[in-house]
C-alpha cells in the first residue's frame, strides 16, 4: 500500500515577528504533515511557537520562508478571496470559549454566518444548524439563545459546531480544552474523537498538555523554541520520548496518581539542571 498523500504539508516553514529590519524568528524551518482523518498533536511549553504554526496555516501571519500545501495545493500566500474560499476546508477552534463567540449574536446566528458566506438559503441553514447542534450534543432549541447563557464547555461545543458547519477537512484546534475543568475536558475530547470517527476530519491539535494529546492524537510533534525537535507515534512521544526536551516536558506534566507523581517529580528534578541541546544545531 502506498502511503496516502498528506492533507496538510508544512515544509521548512519560517515565521518572523517584528519589523523587517529587526525580525525575530519564531518558527525555524518547521516541517510537519497531517494525513486525512489523522489527529496530529503539537506540544511544547508556552511561547514555543505552537499557535504561530496554526496561524501560519490559517493565513493569519505571513510566512517568511518555506511552503504550506493543502491537498497538494500551495496555500502559503493566498489573496483574501482565495483565503476566504479555503475557509470551507480549514477551520479553527480557539482556546477561549468566552472571547471566540460574539456575545451579540444568537447561537443560531453564529452557526449560520459561515453558511450564508457559503451561499446556503435560510431553510437549509436552519436545518444544518440544528443538525450541527445535535452533533455536538446540544438540543437544536438552543439556537435562539446567546453565548452568555452557556457554560465554558457548552460554549466550546458551540465553537466546535461552528467549525463544523461547512464540513471542513481540517480543523486547527488551538488548546481547545485548556480553559475547561477536567471533567468537561474529557467530554469535549470524547466529542472531538467521535466527530473525527464519523466525518474523517483531520485535526492539528495544539496543546501544552501531554495527557490530553495522548488521549486524542495519532502522532505527536514536540516544539521547542520554534523548532520541531521530535515527531512520532502518540504513544511513543508521550510515554517514551527520545529528545531530551520532550523528556523534560513529560517529566513536568502532572499525573493523578500520587506515587507516580512523586516519581515524576524526582525525574523532573534530576532533568531540570541538565543543559538542553541547542535546537538550532
Ligand atoms: P505558543 O502558542 O506555543 O504558546 P506562540 O506561537 O503564541 O507560542 O508564540 C511564539 C513566540 O512568538 C513567543 O515568543 C511569543 O512571545 C511570540 N509572539 C507571538 N505572537 C506575536 C506577535 N503578534 N508579535 C510578536 N511576537 C509574537
Ligand atoms: Mg498558543
Short mmCIF file of C-alpha atoms and ligand atoms in Angstrom, two decimals:
data_model
loop_
_atom_site.label_atom_id
_atom_site.label_comp_id
_atom_site.label_asym_id
_atom_site.label_seq_id
_atom_site.Cartn_x
_atom_site.Cartn_y
_atom_site.Cartn_z
CA UNK A 1 0.00 0.00 0.00
CA UNK A 2 1.33 3.42 -0.86
CA UNK A 3 1.06 5.91 1.96
CA UNK A 4 -1.72 8.39 1.29
CA UNK A 5 -0.77 11.93 0.36
CA UNK A 6 -0.93 14.22 3.36
CA UNK A 7 -3.86 16.60 3.51
CA UNK A 8 -1.68 19.28 5.01
CA UNK A 9 2.03 19.62 4.44
CA UNK A 10 4.19 22.25 6.07
CA UNK A 11 7.69 22.35 4.64
CA UNK A 12 10.51 24.33 6.24
CA UNK A 13 8.08 26.99 7.40
CA UNK A 14 9.68 30.14 8.76
CA UNK A 15 7.75 32.84 10.59
CA UNK A 16 9.24 36.06 11.90
CA UNK A 17 7.67 38.73 14.04
CA UNK A 18 8.86 42.27 14.49
CA UNK A 19 9.97 44.73 11.88
CA UNK A 20 11.52 43.76 8.59
CA UNK A 21 14.80 45.33 9.67
CA UNK A 22 14.85 43.62 13.05
CA UNK A 23 12.88 40.40 12.68
CA UNK A 24 12.63 37.84 15.46
CA UNK A 25 12.43 34.32 14.12
CA UNK A 26 9.65 32.41 15.88
CA UNK A 27 9.43 29.34 13.62
CA UNK A 28 12.64 27.82 12.30
CA UNK A 29 12.06 25.71 9.19
CA UNK A 30 9.24 23.65 10.63
CA UNK A 31 8.09 20.64 8.61
CA UNK A 32 5.00 18.66 9.55
CA UNK A 33 2.33 16.62 7.73
CA UNK A 34 -1.25 15.85 8.68
CA UNK A 35 -2.92 12.97 6.88
CA UNK A 36 -6.62 12.60 6.05
CA UNK A 37 -8.54 11.61 9.17
CA UNK A 38 -5.43 11.98 11.29
CA UNK A 39 -5.03 13.87 14.55
CA UNK A 40 -1.55 15.30 14.95
CA UNK A 41 -0.68 16.82 18.30
CA UNK A 42 1.59 19.80 18.62
CA UNK A 43 3.01 20.14 22.13
CA UNK A 44 5.53 22.39 23.75
CA UNK A 45 5.77 24.91 26.52
CA UNK A 46 4.12 28.30 26.31
CA UNK A 47 5.84 30.56 23.80
CA UNK A 48 7.42 27.72 21.80
CA UNK A 49 5.55 28.69 18.61
CA UNK A 50 2.59 26.27 18.51
CA UNK A 51 -0.10 28.88 17.89
CA UNK A 52 2.12 30.62 15.36
CA UNK A 53 2.25 27.46 13.25
CA UNK A 54 -1.55 27.24 13.41
CA UNK A 55 -1.83 30.89 12.40
CA UNK A 56 0.58 30.40 9.50
CA UNK A 57 -1.61 27.57 8.20
CA UNK A 58 -4.71 29.74 8.60
CA UNK A 59 -3.03 32.64 6.81
CA UNK A 60 -3.21 34.85 9.90
CA UNK A 61 0.53 35.55 9.96
CA UNK A 62 2.84 35.96 6.95
CA UNK A 63 5.20 33.12 6.12
CA UNK A 64 8.78 34.30 5.60
CA UNK A 65 10.11 31.05 4.20
CA UNK A 66 9.13 27.53 3.24
CA UNK A 67 5.81 26.32 1.94
CA UNK A 68 2.40 25.16 3.12
CA UNK A 69 0.33 22.82 0.98
CA UNK A 70 -3.26 21.76 1.44
CA UNK A 71 -4.41 18.77 -0.57
CA UNK A 72 -1.47 19.21 -2.92
CA UNK A 73 -2.12 22.91 -3.49
CA UNK A 74 0.28 25.66 -2.42
CA UNK A 75 -1.55 27.84 0.12
CA UNK A 76 1.49 29.67 1.51
CA UNK A 77 0.43 33.03 0.11
CA UNK A 78 -3.19 33.49 -0.90
CA UNK A 79 -5.26 36.53 -1.79
CA UNK A 80 -8.03 37.48 0.64
CA UNK A 81 -10.58 35.95 -1.69
CA UNK A 82 -8.71 32.65 -2.06
CA UNK A 83 -8.26 32.54 1.71
CA UNK A 84 -11.98 33.03 2.35
CA UNK A 85 -12.78 30.27 -0.11
CA UNK A 86 -10.39 27.96 1.74
CA UNK A 87 -12.34 28.53 4.97
CA UNK A 88 -14.76 25.82 3.90
CA UNK A 89 -11.85 23.36 4.08
CA UNK A 90 -9.78 24.65 7.02
CA UNK A 91 -11.43 25.79 10.23
CA UNK A 92 -10.23 26.63 13.72
CA UNK A 93 -11.32 26.22 17.32
CA UNK A 94 -9.55 28.51 19.80
CA UNK A 95 -8.87 28.08 23.48
CA UNK A 96 -11.06 30.82 24.86
CA UNK A 97 -14.73 29.86 24.68
CA UNK A 98 -15.63 33.31 26.05
CA UNK A 99 -13.78 35.52 23.61
CA UNK A 100 -14.36 33.48 20.47
CA UNK A 101 -18.17 33.75 20.26
CA UNK A 102 -19.80 37.10 19.50
CA UNK A 103 -21.94 37.88 22.59
CA UNK A 104 -24.35 39.97 20.50
CA UNK A 105 -25.35 37.09 18.25
CA UNK A 106 -27.59 34.14 19.00
CA UNK A 107 -26.12 30.66 18.69
CA UNK A 108 -28.20 30.17 15.55
CA UNK A 109 -26.78 33.35 14.01
CA UNK A 110 -23.23 32.37 14.97
CA UNK A 111 -23.60 28.98 13.33
CA UNK A 112 -25.38 30.18 10.20
CA UNK A 113 -22.95 33.02 9.48
CA UNK A 114 -20.38 30.79 7.77
CA UNK A 115 -23.22 29.14 5.86
CA UNK A 116 -24.52 32.40 4.40
CA UNK A 117 -20.97 33.05 3.16
CA UNK A 118 -21.18 29.65 1.52
CA UNK A 119 -24.46 30.67 -0.15
CA UNK A 120 -26.94 28.48 1.75
CA UNK A 121 -30.62 29.52 1.89
CA UNK A 122 -32.47 30.19 5.15
CA UNK A 123 -34.34 26.93 5.48
CA UNK A 124 -31.24 24.95 4.63
CA UNK A 125 -29.19 26.98 7.12
CA UNK A 126 -31.70 26.29 9.87
CA UNK A 127 -31.64 22.58 9.12
CA UNK A 128 -27.82 22.42 9.12
CA UNK A 129 -27.60 24.48 12.33
CA UNK A 130 -29.99 22.10 14.10
CA UNK A 131 -28.07 19.12 12.81
CA UNK A 132 -24.71 20.54 13.94
CA UNK A 133 -26.02 21.38 17.41
CA UNK A 134 -27.22 17.82 17.80
CA UNK A 135 -23.88 16.59 16.54
CA UNK A 136 -22.19 18.35 19.47
CA UNK A 137 -24.84 17.07 21.90
CA UNK A 138 -26.79 20.29 22.33
CA UNK A 139 -30.53 20.49 21.65
CA UNK A 140 -31.47 22.33 18.45
CA UNK A 141 -33.61 24.63 20.61
CA UNK A 142 -30.52 26.46 21.94
CA UNK A 143 -30.22 28.25 18.57
CA UNK A 144 -32.26 31.18 19.91
CA UNK A 145 -30.07 31.74 22.96
CA UNK A 146 -26.94 33.86 23.49
CA UNK A 147 -23.39 32.64 24.33
CA UNK A 148 -23.54 34.20 27.81
CA UNK A 149 -26.25 31.70 28.75
CA UNK A 150 -23.84 28.77 28.45
CA UNK A 151 -21.03 27.22 30.48
CA UNK A 152 -17.45 27.10 29.17
CA UNK A 153 -17.83 23.51 28.00
CA UNK A 154 -21.11 24.26 26.21
CA UNK A 155 -19.54 27.28 24.54
CA UNK A 156 -16.69 25.15 23.32
CA UNK A 157 -19.28 22.74 21.86
CA UNK A 158 -20.85 25.70 20.08
CA UNK A 159 -17.42 26.78 18.76
CA UNK A 160 -16.87 23.22 17.51
CA UNK A 161 -20.30 23.21 15.84
CA UNK A 162 -19.42 26.50 14.15
CA UNK A 163 -16.16 25.00 12.89
CA UNK A 164 -18.09 22.02 11.51
CA UNK A 165 -20.92 23.73 9.63
CA UNK A 166 -19.07 23.99 6.34
CA UNK A 167 -17.82 20.43 6.61
CA UNK A 168 -14.10 21.26 6.72
CA UNK A 169 -11.42 18.68 6.09
CA UNK A 170 -9.00 20.10 8.64
CA UNK A 171 -9.62 21.80 11.97
CA UNK A 172 -6.82 23.60 13.77
CA UNK A 173 -7.65 23.05 17.44
CA UNK A 174 -5.60 25.55 19.45
CA UNK A 175 -5.73 24.47 23.10
CA UNK A 176 -9.46 23.77 22.75
CA UNK A 177 -9.84 22.23 26.21
CA UNK A 178 -7.18 24.10 28.17
CA UNK A 179 -9.65 26.53 29.73
CA UNK A 180 -12.03 23.78 30.87
CA UNK A 181 -12.17 21.78 34.09
CA UNK A 182 -11.06 18.14 33.87
CA UNK A 183 -14.49 16.52 33.55
CA UNK A 184 -15.54 18.96 30.85
CA UNK A 185 -12.19 18.47 29.10
CA UNK A 186 -12.82 14.75 28.92
CA UNK A 187 -16.29 15.14 27.42
CA UNK A 188 -15.14 17.70 24.81
CA UNK A 189 -12.21 15.43 23.85
CA UNK A 190 -14.59 12.49 23.50
CA UNK A 191 -16.74 14.65 21.26
CA UNK A 192 -13.78 15.58 19.05
CA UNK A 193 -12.76 11.92 18.78
CA UNK A 194 -16.32 10.91 17.86
CA UNK A 195 -16.60 13.67 15.24
CA UNK A 196 -13.35 12.58 13.68
CA UNK A 197 -14.51 8.99 13.53
CA UNK A 198 -17.83 9.99 11.95
CA UNK A 199 -16.62 12.60 9.47
CA UNK A 200 -12.97 11.77 8.76
CA UNK A 201 -11.93 15.34 9.53
CA UNK A 202 -8.24 15.89 10.34
CA UNK A 203 -7.01 17.78 13.39
CA UNK A 204 -3.88 19.69 14.12
CA UNK A 205 -4.25 19.64 17.87
CA UNK A 206 -2.22 22.24 19.73
CA UNK A 207 -1.78 21.68 23.44
CA UNK A 208 0.71 22.14 26.22
CA UNK A 209 -0.75 19.07 27.95
CA UNK A 210 0.77 15.68 27.09
CA UNK A 211 -2.05 13.81 28.84
CA UNK A 212 -4.60 15.47 26.58
CA UNK A 213 -2.74 14.75 23.34
CA UNK A 214 -2.04 11.17 24.40
CA UNK A 215 -5.76 10.66 24.57
CA UNK A 216 -6.68 12.07 21.19
CA UNK A 217 -3.65 12.17 18.85
CA UNK A 218 -2.31 9.56 16.47
CA UNK A 219 1.03 11.31 16.09
CA UNK A 220 2.63 13.99 18.20
CA UNK A 221 5.15 16.69 17.32
CA UNK A 222 7.17 18.44 20.00
CA UNK A 223 8.09 22.07 19.57
CA UNK A 224 10.91 23.76 21.43
CA UNK A 225 11.76 27.41 20.87
CA UNK A 226 10.39 27.42 17.35
CA UNK A 227 11.98 24.12 16.30
CA UNK A 228 10.24 20.77 15.91
CA UNK A 229 12.51 18.52 17.93
CA UNK A 230 10.61 15.25 17.71
CA UNK A 231 7.73 13.78 15.71
CA UNK A 232 6.43 10.28 16.28
CA UNK A 233 3.60 7.98 17.23
CA UNK A 234 1.47 9.46 20.00
CA UNK A 235 2.16 6.69 22.49
CA UNK A 236 5.88 6.75 21.92
CA UNK A 237 6.28 10.52 22.16
CA UNK A 238 4.03 10.91 25.19
CA UNK A 239 5.38 7.88 27.10
CA UNK A 240 8.95 7.31 25.94
CA UNK A 241 10.09 10.47 24.24
CA UNK A 242 13.55 10.49 22.69
CA UNK A 243 14.54 14.12 22.64
CA UNK A 244 15.83 15.48 25.98
CA UNK A 245 13.44 18.40 25.71
CA UNK A 246 10.44 16.08 25.22
CA UNK A 247 11.59 14.04 28.21
CA UNK A 248 11.66 17.15 30.32
CA UNK A 249 8.20 18.12 29.10
CA UNK A 250 6.90 14.68 30.09
CA UNK A 251 8.57 14.83 33.47
CA UNK A 252 6.91 18.21 34.08
CA UNK A 253 3.40 17.01 33.20
CA UNK A 254 1.27 16.13 36.23
CA UNK A 255 -0.25 12.69 36.78
CA UNK A 256 -3.22 11.90 39.01
CA UNK A 257 -1.62 9.04 40.93
CA UNK A 258 0.42 10.46 43.86
CA UNK A 259 3.04 7.66 43.79
CA UNK A 260 3.64 8.18 40.08
CA UNK A 261 3.59 11.90 40.61
CA UNK A 262 6.38 11.60 43.20
CA UNK A 263 8.47 9.56 40.77
CA UNK A 264 7.78 12.17 38.08
CA UNK A 265 8.92 14.89 40.37
CA UNK A 266 12.19 13.06 41.12
CA UNK A 267 12.79 12.67 37.42
CA UNK A 268 11.91 16.28 36.73
CA UNK A 269 14.25 17.49 39.47
CA UNK A 270 17.03 15.32 38.04
CA UNK A 271 16.49 16.57 34.48
CA UNK A 272 15.97 20.18 35.43
CA UNK A 273 19.64 21.03 35.76
CA UNK A 274 20.79 19.31 32.55
CA UNK A 275 21.71 21.67 29.77
CA UNK A 276 19.47 21.12 26.74
CA UNK A 277 20.94 20.73 23.28
CA UNK A 278 20.75 23.79 21.08
CA UNK A 279 17.66 23.27 18.87
CA UNK A 280 19.29 25.19 16.02
CA UNK A 281 22.12 22.69 15.83
P1 LIG B 1 2.67 29.10 21.92
O1 LIG B 1 1.36 29.02 21.20
O2 LIG B 1 3.50 27.86 21.81
O3 LIG B 1 2.49 29.49 23.36
P2 LIG B 1 3.16 31.39 20.23
O4 LIG B 1 3.15 30.84 18.85
O5 LIG B 1 1.94 32.11 20.68
O6 LIG B 1 3.56 30.24 21.26
O7 LIG B 1 4.37 32.39 20.39
C1 LIG B 1 5.69 32.06 19.97
C2 LIG B 1 6.61 33.24 20.21
O8 LIG B 1 6.22 34.35 19.39
C3 LIG B 1 6.57 33.76 21.63
O9 LIG B 1 7.88 34.16 21.98
C4 LIG B 1 5.66 34.95 21.54
O10 LIG B 1 6.00 35.90 22.54
C5 LIG B 1 5.94 35.48 20.15
N1 LIG B 1 4.76 36.14 19.55
C6 LIG B 1 3.54 35.61 19.40
N2 LIG B 1 2.70 36.45 18.75
C7 LIG B 1 3.44 37.57 18.48
C8 LIG B 1 3.17 38.82 17.82
N3 LIG B 1 1.97 39.06 17.28
N4 LIG B 1 4.18 39.71 17.73
C9 LIG B 1 5.40 39.45 18.23
N5 LIG B 1 5.72 38.30 18.87
C10 LIG B 1 4.77 37.37 18.98
MG1 LIG B 2 -0.59 29.22 21.94
#
